Coordinates of C-alpha atoms in Angstrom, one line a residue:
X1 CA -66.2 -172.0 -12.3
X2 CA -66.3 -170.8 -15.7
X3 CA -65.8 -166.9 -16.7
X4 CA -69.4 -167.3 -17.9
X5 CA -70.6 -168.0 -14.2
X6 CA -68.7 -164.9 -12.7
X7 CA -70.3 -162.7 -16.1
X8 CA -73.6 -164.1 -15.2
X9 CA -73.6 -163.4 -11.6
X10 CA -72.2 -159.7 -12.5
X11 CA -75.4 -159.9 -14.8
X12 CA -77.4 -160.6 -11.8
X13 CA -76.2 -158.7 -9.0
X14 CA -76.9 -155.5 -11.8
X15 CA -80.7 -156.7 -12.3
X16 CA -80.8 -156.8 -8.1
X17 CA -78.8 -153.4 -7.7
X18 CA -81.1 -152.0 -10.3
X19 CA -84.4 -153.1 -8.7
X20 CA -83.0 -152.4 -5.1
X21 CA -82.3 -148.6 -6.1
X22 CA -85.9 -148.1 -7.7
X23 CA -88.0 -150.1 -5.1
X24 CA -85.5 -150.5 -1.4
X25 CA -83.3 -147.6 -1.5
X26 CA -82.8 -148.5 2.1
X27 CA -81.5 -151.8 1.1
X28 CA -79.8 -150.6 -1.3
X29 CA -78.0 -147.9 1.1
X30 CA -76.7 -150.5 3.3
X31 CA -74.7 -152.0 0.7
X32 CA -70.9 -151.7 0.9
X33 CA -68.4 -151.3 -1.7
X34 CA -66.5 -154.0 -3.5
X35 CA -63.2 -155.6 -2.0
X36 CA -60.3 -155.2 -4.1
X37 CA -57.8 -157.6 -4.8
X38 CA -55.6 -157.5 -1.8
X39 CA -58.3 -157.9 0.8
X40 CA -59.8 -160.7 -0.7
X41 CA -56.3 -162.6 -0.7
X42 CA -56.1 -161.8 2.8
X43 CA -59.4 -163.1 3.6
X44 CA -58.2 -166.5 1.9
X45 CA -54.9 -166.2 4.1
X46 CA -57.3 -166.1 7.2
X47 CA -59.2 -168.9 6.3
X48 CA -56.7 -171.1 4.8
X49 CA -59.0 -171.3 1.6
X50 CA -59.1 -170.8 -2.0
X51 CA -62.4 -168.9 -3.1
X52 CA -64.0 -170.3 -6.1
X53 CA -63.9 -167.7 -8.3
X54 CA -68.0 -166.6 -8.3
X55 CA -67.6 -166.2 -4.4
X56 CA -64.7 -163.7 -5.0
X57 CA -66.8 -162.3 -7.6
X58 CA -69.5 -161.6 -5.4
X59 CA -67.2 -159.8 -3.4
X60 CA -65.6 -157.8 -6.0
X61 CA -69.4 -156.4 -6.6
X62 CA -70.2 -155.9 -2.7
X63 CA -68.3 -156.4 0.4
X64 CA -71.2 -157.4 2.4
X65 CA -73.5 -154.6 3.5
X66 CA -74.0 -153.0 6.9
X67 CA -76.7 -154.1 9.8
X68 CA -79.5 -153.1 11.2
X69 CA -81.7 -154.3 13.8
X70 CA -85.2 -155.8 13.2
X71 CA -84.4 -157.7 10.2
X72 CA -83.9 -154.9 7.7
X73 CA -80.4 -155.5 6.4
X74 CA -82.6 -159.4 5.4
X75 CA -81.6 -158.8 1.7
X76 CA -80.8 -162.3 1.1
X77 CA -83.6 -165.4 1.2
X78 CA -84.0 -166.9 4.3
X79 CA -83.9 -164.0 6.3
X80 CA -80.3 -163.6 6.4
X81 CA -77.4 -160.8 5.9
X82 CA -74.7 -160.6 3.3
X83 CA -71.3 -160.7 5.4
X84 CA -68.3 -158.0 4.8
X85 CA -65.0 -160.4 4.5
X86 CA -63.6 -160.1 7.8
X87 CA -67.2 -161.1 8.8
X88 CA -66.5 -164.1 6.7
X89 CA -63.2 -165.1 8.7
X90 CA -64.9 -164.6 11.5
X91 CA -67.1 -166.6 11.1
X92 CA -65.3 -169.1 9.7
X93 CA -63.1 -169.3 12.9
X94 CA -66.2 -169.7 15.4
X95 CA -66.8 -173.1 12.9
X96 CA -63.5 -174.4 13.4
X97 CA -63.7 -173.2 16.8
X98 CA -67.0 -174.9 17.5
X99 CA -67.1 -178.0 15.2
X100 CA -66.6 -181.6 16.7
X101 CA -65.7 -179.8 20.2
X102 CA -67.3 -182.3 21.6
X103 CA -65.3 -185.8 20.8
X104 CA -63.4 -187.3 18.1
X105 CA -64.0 -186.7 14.6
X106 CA -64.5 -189.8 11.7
X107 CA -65.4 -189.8 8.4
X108 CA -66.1 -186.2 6.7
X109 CA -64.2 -184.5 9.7
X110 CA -63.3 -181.4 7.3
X111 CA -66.8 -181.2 6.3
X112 CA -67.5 -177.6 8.2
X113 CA -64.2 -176.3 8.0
X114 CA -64.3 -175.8 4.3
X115 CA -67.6 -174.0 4.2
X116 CA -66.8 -170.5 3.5
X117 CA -69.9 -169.0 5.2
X118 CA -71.1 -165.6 3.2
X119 CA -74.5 -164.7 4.6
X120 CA -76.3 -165.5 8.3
X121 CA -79.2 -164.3 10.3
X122 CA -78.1 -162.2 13.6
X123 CA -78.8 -164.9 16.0
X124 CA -76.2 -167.2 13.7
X125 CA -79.0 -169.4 13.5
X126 CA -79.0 -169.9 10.0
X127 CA -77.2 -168.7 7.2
X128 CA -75.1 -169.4 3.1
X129 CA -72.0 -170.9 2.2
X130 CA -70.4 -172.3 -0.4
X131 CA -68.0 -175.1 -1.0
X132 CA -64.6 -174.4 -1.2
X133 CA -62.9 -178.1 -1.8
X134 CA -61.0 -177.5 -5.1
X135 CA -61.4 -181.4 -6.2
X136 CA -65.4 -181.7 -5.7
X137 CA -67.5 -180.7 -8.8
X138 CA -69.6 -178.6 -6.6
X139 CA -66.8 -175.9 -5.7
X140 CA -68.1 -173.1 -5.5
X141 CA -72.1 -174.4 -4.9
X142 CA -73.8 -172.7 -2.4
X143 CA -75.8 -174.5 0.4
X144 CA -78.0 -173.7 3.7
X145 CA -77.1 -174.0 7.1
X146 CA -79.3 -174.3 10.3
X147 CA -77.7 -174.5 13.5
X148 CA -78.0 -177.7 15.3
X149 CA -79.2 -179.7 12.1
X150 CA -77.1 -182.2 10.1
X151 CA -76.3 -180.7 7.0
X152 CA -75.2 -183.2 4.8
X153 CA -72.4 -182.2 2.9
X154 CA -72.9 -180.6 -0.8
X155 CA -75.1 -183.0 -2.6
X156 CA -74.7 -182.3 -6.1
X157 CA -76.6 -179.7 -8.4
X158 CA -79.6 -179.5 -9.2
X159 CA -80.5 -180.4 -5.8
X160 CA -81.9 -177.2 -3.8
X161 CA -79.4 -177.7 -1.4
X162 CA -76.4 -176.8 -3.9
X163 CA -76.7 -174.1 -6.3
X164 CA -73.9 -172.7 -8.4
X165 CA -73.8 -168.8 -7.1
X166 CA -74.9 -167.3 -10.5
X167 CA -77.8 -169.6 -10.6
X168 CA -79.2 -168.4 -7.5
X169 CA -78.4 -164.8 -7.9
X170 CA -80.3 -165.1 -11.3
X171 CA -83.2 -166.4 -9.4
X172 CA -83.3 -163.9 -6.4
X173 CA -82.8 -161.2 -9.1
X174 CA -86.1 -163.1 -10.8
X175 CA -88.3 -163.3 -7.6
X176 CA -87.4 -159.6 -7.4
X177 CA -88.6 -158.3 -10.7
X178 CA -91.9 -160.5 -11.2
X179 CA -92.8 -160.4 -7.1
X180 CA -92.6 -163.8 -6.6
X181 CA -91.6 -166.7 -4.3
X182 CA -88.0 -167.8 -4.5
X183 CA -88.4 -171.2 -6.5
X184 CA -85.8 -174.0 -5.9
X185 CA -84.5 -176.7 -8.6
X186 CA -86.4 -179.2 -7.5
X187 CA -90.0 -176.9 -7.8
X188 CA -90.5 -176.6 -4.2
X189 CA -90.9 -172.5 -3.1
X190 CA -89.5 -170.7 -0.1
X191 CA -90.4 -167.6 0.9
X192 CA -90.7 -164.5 -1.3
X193 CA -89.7 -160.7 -1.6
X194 CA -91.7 -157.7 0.3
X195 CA -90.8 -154.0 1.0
X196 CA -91.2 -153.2 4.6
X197 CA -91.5 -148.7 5.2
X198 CA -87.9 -146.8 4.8
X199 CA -87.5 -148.9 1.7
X200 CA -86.3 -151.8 3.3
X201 CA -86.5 -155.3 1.4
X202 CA -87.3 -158.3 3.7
X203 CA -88.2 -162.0 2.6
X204 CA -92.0 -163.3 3.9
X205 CA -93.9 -166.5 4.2
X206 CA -95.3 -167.2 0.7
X207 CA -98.8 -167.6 2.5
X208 CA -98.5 -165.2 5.2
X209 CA -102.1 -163.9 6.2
X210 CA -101.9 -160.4 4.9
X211 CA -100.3 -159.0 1.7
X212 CA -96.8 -158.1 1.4
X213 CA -96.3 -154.6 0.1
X214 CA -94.3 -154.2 -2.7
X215 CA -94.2 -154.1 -6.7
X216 CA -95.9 -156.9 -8.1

């Protein structure tokens, strides 16, 4: 990644920071501090990975946020939770701990073990990672995960499945601002932002059968 992408996703965590503090200041409480240096190269000790610089980035900005029941720590799209760093290695050690358990492993056997998983739901259903293989030209792209679906490894941007990081907080900081669905490269919408009471942001159904409050 270029020191344009980790400028532009400062950029864009300000816009969301900004928006969070006027509109969710219960969001926005939740929030944790950025890592410094040292904890982030221990994280990449634990996980045996380099970050791509945007992902250490991110965490320079905020490391993760705290949790709350109900949904209301869902400040990222797809209902999921920005994870602290040892949340991260965590998390990255159930994966190695859980992937191919079952038999023998052929081609793309590394394929889950250098996801470096960044944001889930509680139920570790679903969740964000990037890709941390230094020699792909998606290092660094962020992708979905659903557990118990085939994720087919980091097809290349502008696919929705892989985003560069600043791209996607650019658009999250978007959807924010104008009140709209998150809109994926390829057109398609998913979901969009809604303040739930104590100043919570959540992310609804685009058609959900009553109106989401919030700024619009």
């Amino acid at each position: 990644m270029t020191s344009d992408g980790t400028e532009r996703l400062a950029a864009a965590w300000a816009r969301i920071d900004a928006w969070l503090g006027q509109y969710a200041p219960g969001t926005a409480a939740l929030l944790r501090p950025g890592a410094d240096e040292e904890r982030i190269r221990a994280a990449e000790k634990a996980t045996g990975r380099v970050f791509p610089p945007e992902l250490a980035a991110w965490y320079r900005i905020h490391d993760g946020m705290e949790h709350r029941d109900e949904g209301l720590d869902h400040l990222l799209p797809n209902a999921t939770s920005m994870l602290t760093l040892e949340e991260l290695v965590r998390e990255n050690a159930f994966w190695h701990s859980t992937a191919y358990s079952g038999g023998g492993v052929e081609a793309d056997e590394d394929a889950d073990l250098v996801r470096l998983p960044f944001a889930r739901n509680e139920d570790r259903y679903r969740g964000w990672y990037v890709d941390s293989r230094q020699e792909q030209e998606t290092f660094g792209h962020l992708n979905s995960w659903l557990s118990g679906c085939s994720t087919d490894p980091y097809p290349g941007y502008p696919t929705w499945e892989s985003w560069p990081l600043h791209i996607w907080a650019e658009e999250i900081a978007a959807c924010l601002e104008q009140g709209r669905p998150l809109t994926l490269p390829d057109g398609s919408t998913d979901g969009r932002p809604a303040l739930v009471p104590g100043g919570f942001l959540v992310w609804g159904s685009e058609d959900a059968p009553t109106a989401l409050v919030g700024p619009r």
